XYZ file of C-alpha atoms in Angstrom:
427
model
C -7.832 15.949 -31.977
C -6.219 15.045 -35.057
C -3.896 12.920 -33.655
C -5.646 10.227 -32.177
C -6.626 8.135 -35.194
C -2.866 8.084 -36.121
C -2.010 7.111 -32.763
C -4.689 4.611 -33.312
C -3.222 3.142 -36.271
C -0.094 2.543 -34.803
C -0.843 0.209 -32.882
C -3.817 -1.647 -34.367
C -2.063 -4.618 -35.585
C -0.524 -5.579 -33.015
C -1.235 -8.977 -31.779
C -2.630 -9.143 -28.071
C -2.268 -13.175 -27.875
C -4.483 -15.372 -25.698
C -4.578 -15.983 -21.688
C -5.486 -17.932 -19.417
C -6.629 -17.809 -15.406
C -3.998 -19.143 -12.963
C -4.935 -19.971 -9.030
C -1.546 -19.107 -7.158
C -1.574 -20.915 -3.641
C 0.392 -18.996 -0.626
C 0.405 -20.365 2.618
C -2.692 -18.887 4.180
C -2.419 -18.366 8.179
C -5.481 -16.261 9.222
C -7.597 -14.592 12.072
C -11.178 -14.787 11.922
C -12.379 -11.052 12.153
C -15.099 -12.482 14.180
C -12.090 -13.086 17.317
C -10.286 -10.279 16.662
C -12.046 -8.540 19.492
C -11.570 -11.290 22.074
C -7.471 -11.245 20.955
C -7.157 -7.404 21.461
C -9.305 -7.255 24.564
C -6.682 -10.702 25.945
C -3.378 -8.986 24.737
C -4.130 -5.633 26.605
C -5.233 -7.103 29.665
C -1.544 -8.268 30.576
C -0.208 -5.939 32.916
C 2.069 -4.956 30.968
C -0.090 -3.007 28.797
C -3.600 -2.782 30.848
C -1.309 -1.143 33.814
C -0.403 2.348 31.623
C -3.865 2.926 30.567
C -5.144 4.852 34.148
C -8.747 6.536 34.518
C -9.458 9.841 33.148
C -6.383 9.881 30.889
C -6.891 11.280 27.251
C -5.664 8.556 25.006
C -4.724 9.338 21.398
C -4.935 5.913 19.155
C -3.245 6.498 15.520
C -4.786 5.608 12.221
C -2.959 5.383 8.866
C -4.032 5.842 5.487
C -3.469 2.781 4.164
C -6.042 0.055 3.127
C -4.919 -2.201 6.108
C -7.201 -5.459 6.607
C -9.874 -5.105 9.570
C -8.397 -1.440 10.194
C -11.786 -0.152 11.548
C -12.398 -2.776 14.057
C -8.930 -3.228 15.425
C -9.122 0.432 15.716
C -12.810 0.143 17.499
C -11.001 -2.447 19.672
C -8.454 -0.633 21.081
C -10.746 2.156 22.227
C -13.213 -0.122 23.224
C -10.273 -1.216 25.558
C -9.150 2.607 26.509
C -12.727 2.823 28.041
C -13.513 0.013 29.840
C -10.067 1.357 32.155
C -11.850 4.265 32.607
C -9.828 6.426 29.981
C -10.814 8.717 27.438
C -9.763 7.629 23.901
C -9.651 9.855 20.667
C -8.113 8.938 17.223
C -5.588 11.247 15.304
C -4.694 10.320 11.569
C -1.514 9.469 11.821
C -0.750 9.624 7.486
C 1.660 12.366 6.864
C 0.916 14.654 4.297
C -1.597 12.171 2.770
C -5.195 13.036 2.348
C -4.025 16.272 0.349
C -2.481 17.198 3.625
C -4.868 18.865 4.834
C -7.160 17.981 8.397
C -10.542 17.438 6.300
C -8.823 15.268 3.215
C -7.304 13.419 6.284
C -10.690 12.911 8.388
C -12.453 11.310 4.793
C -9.550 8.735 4.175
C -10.361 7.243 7.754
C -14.307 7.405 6.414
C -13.028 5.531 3.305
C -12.014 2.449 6.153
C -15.087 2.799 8.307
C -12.704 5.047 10.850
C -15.675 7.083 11.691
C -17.147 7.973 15.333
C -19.902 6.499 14.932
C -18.257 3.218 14.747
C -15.499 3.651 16.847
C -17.301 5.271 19.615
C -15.012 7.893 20.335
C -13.887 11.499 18.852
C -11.808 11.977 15.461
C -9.658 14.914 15.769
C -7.801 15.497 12.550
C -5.496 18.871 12.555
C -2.406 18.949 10.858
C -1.315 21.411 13.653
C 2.681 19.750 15.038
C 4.121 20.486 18.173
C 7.823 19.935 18.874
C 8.736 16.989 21.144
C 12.739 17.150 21.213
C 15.405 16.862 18.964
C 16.995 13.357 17.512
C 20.792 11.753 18.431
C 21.682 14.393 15.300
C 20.355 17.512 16.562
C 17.187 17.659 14.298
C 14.182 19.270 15.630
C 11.172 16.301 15.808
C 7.002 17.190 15.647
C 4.403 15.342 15.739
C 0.597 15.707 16.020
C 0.061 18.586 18.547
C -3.219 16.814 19.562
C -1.361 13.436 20.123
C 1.638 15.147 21.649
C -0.033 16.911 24.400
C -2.277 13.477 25.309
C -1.640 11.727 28.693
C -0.546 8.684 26.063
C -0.411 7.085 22.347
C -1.155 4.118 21.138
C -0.225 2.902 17.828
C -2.315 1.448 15.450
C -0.730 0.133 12.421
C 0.597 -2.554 10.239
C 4.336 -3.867 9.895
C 4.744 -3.992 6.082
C 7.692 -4.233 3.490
C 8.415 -0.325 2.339
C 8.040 0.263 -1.134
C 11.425 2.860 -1.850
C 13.663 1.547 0.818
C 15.228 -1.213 2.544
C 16.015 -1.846 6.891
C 15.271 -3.032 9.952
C 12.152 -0.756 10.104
C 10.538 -0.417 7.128
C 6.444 0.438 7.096
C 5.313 -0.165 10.814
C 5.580 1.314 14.502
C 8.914 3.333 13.795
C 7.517 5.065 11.013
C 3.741 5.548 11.970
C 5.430 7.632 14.553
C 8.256 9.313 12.514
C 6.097 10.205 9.378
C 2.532 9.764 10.108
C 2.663 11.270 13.866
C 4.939 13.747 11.872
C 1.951 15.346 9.771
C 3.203 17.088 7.057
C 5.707 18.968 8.699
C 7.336 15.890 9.805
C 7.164 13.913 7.424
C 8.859 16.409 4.931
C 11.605 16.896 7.546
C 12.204 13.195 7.656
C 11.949 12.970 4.041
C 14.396 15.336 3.022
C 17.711 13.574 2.802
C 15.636 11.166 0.485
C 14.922 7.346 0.221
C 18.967 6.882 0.655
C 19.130 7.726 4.407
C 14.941 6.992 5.185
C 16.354 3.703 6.882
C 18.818 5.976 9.225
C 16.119 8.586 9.780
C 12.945 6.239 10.403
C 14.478 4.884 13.563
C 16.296 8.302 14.379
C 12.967 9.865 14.698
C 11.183 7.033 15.821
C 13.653 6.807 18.955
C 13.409 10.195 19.758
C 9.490 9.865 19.376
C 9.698 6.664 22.017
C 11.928 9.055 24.307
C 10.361 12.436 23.971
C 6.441 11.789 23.413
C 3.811 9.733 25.903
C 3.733 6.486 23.598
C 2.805 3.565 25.875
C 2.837 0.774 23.079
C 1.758 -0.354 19.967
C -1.066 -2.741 18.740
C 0.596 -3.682 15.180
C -0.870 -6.271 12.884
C 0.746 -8.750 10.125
C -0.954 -9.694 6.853
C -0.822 -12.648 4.769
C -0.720 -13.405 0.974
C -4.196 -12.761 0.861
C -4.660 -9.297 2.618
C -6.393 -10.688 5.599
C -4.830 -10.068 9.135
C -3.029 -13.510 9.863
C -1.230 -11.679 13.365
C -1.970 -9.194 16.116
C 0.521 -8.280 18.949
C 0.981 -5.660 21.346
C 4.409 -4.052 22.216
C 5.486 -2.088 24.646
C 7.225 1.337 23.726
C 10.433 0.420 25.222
C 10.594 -2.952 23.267
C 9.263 -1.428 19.678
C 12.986 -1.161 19.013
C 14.038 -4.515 19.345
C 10.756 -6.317 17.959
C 9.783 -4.646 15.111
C 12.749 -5.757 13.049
C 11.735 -9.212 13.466
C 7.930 -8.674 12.889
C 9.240 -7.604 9.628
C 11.006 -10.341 8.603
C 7.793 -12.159 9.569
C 5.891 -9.886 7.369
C 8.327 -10.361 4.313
C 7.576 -14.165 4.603
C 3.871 -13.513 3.698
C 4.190 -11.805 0.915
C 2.560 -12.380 -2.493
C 4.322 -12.604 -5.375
C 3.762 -13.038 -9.253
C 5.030 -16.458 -9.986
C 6.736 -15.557 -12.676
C 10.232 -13.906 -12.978
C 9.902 -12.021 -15.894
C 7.650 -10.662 -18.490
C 7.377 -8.618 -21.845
C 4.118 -6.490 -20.710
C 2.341 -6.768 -17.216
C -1.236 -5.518 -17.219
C -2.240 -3.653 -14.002
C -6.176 -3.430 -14.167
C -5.967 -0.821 -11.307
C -4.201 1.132 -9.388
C -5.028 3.440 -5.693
C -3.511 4.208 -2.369
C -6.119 1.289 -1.311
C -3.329 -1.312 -2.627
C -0.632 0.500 -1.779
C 0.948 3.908 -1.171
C 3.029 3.561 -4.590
C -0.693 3.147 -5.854
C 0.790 -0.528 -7.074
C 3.084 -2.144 -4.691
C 6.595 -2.495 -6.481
C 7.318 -5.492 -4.638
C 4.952 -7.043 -6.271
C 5.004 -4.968 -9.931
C 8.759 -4.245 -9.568
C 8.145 -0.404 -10.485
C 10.341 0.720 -7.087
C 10.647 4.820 -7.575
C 13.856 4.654 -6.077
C 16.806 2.172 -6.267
C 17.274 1.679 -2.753
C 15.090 -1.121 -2.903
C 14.271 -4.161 -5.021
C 12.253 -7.854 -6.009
C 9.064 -8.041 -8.055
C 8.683 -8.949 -11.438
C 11.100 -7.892 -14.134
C 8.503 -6.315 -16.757
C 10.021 -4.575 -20.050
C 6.615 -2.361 -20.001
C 3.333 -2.050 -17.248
C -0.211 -0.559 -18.590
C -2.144 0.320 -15.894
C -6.033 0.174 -17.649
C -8.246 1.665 -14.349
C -8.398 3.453 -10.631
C -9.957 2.339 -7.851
C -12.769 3.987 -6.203
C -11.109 3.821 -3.303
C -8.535 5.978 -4.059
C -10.906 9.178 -5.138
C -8.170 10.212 -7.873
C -5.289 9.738 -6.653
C -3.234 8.167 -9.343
C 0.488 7.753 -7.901
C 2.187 5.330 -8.811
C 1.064 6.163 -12.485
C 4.031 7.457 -13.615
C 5.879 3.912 -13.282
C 3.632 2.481 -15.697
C 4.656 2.811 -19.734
C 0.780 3.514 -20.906
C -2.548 4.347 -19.335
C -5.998 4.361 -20.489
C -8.119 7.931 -21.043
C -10.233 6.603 -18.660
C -7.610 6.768 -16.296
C -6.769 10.514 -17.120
C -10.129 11.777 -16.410
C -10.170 10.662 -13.221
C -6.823 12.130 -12.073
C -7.287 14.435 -8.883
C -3.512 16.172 -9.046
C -4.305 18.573 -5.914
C -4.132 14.894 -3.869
C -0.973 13.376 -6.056
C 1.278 15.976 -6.099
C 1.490 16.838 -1.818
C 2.689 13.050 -1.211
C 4.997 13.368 -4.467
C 6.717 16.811 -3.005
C 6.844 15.736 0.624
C 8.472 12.427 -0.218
C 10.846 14.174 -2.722
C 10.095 11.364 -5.361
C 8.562 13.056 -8.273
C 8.126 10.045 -10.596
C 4.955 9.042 -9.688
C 3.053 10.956 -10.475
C 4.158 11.986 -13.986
C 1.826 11.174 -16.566
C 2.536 8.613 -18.954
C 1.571 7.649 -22.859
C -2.575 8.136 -22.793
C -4.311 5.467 -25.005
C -8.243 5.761 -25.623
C -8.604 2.053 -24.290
C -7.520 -0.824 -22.830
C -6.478 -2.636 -25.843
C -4.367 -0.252 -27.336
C -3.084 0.651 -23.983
C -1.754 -2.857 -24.281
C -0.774 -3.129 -27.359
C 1.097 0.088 -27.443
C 3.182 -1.549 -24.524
C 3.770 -4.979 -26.270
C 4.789 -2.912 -29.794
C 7.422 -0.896 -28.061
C 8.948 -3.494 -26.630
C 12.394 -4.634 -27.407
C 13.838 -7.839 -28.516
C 11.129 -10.011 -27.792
C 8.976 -12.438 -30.124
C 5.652 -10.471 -30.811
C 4.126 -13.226 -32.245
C 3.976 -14.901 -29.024
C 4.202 -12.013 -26.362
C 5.025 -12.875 -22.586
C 2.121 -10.893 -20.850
C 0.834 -11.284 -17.213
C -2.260 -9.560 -15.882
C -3.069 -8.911 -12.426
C -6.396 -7.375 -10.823
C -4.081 -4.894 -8.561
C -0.585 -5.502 -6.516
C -2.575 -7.027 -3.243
C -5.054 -9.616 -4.758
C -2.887 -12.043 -6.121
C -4.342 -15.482 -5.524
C -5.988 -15.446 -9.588
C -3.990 -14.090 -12.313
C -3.922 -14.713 -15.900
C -0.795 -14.887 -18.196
C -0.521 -15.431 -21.689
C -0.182 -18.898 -24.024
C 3.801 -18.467 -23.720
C 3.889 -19.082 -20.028
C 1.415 -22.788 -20.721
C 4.076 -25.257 -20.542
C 5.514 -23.099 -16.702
C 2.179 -22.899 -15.232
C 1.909 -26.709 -16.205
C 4.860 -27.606 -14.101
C 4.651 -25.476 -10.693
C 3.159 -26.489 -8.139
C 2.237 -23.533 -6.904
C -0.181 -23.268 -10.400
C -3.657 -24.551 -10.397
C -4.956 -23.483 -14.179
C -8.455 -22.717 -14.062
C -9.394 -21.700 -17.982
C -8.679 -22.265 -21.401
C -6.895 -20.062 -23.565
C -8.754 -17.186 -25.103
C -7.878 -14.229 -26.309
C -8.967 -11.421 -23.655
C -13.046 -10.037 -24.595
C -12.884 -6.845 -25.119
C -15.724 -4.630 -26.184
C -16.381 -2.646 -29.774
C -14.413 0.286 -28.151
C -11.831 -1.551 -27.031
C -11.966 -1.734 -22.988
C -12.328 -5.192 -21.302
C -15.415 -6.476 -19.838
């Protein structure tokens, strides 16, 4: 490759200047995981919810792909509960096309959370087999998991959660755990296919027909804080999902982390995965929203994203928001589990590959030298450890005299430039 030392030398003067660690304080309302158990068993034991769950009934509880706090015990929980009424529990992933969208790719990303049957005590059936369960108020056909569908009754299991691509009264939560991740891939394509413009029309107007149509008897949905810890559990009925979820999103919105900072030159990702978000880095935090139906984070000129996750086995989305990535990065890409998501969704961007750097320092400075109209002698750079740990950041000497004077700010370093190794990557 003849290329890369002149790619190389493009770049190598370009000043990376020094940072230092911030401590960014959120309010910080939290459940012990240790009570979790003793909330879930006391909310299902009202009537209201202990009352549908009848002996002998085969009970389908839904699990989600994403890397939601205390996922495999709340799941545990609410089949722990399913038994001791004498009913027979079973968990579908409930994801969409995620997981490669196929049964097995969806059966390991429960594994990845500790969704096994060993731990919950009851059977996984993954199948991306749909059955049809009625048609919405605009005379589209609706499917969902042909497992779940035919159950004596669902329960859902997820998290209410700002969407990343769109804005409405339901955004990630009960409405669309049944409209997309009931909807396997086959749904979720349907749903997806007039696009991010009309996914707050269609979430509830397959969600509704879901409520109407298939044996959901109510939700168990939980809120997160700042700090991704679970800071609220309810339980919901079917009949009032419509009318609470809107406001357990609002709730949700007022937990959210941000970067304390409006604006940057370059913001420094250190990784990426579905673990941290669907869009592999949440773009209310990062600003790097694949559609414009939706908006906030920080206003950054360029993004280098420097690593994966583990957790995420590969799957780089999000990626192709980002200006420049490291080779490190590259190598790791598993395209056979980026591209199904991408094509189901209809949003292509992610997973497009952008400028590949041999490590993280040119990665950065290739992002602070194409940058326009700024002062490159004193570069505005923030670097975060992902989009969902937020609480320590560091940002670079131009941002001294901010951190200095919000209150939000505890400074917990000097500045120094960032250590990076004799090839270049961070250690």
């Amino acid at each position: 490759m003849r290329e890369r030392p002149l790619v190389a030398d493009l770049v190598k003067d370009t000043f990376v200047p020094k940072m230092f660690r911030v401590r960014q304080k959120f309010p910080r309302p939290r459940i012990d995981p240790a009570d979790i158990p003793d909330i879930i068993r006391s909310l299902l034991s009202e009537e209201k919810f202990a009352s549908r769950v009848k002996p002998g009934m085969r009970i389908a509880i839904t699990a989600g792909s994403r890397g939601v706090a205390n996922v495999a015990l709340t799941t545990k929980c609410i089949a722990d509960f399913v038994k001791s009424r004498g009913a027979h529990p079973f968990i579908v992933p409930a994801m969409g096309s995620h997981g490669g969208a196929t049964a097995e790719g969806q059966r390991e990303i429960l594994a990845g959370y500790g969704i096994v049957e060993e731990y919950v005590g009851c059977p996984i059936i993954s199948s991306m087999e749909v059955k049809k369960i009625g048609v919405n108020d605009e005379g589209g056909d609706v499917y969902i998991d042909k497992n779940a569908a035919e159950a004596d009754g669902i329960i859902l299991g997820c998290r209410v959660k700002p969407h990343t691509a769109f804005r409405g009264p339901y955004e990630s939560g009960l409405m669309k755990m049944m409209a997309i991740g009931l909807g396997k891939q086959y749904g979720a394509e349907v749903c997806h296919a007039e696009g991010f413009k009309n996914m707050a029309k269609n979430v509830p107007l397959f969600g509704r027909c879901i409520l109407k149509n298939a044996p959901i008897l109510f939700g168990v949905p939980t809120i997160e804080n700042a700090f991704d810890e679970t800071c609220k559990i309810v339980a919901v009925a079917a009949e009032d999902i419509d009318a609470v979820e809107p406001e357990l999103l609002k709730e949700a919105f007022s937990y959210m982390p941000r970067i304390l900072v409006d604006s940057c030159d370059v913001l420094i990702v250190d990784q990426i995965g579905k673990n941290f978000s669907g869009d592999g880095m949440d773009p209310n935090i990062t600003g790097t929203f694949c559609t414009p139906y939706a908006t906030g984070g920080i206003d950054a000129q360029r993004v280098a994203v420097l690593d994966l996750s583990p957790e995420t086995h590969g799957n780089g989305i999000g990626l192709g928001y980002s200006s420049a990535t490291t080779k490190r990065v590259f190598d790791q890409l598993d395209l056979a589990s980026m591209y199904p998501n991408a094509i189901t969704c209809t949003v292509l961007g992610g997973v497009r590959i952008p400028i590949v750097m041999e490590s993280d320092k040119e990665t950065i400075q290739v992002c602070i030298k194409s940058c326009n109209e700024i002062d490159k002698s004193n570069p505005r750079v923030v670097r975060i450890p992902n989009s969902l740990h937020l609480e320590h950041i560091m940002l670079s000497e131009s941002y001294l005299e901010e951190a200095k004077n919000n209150p939000q700010m505890e400074i917990e370093s000097e500045l120094e430039y960032l250590p990076f190794d004799e090839d270049g990557n961070l250690w």
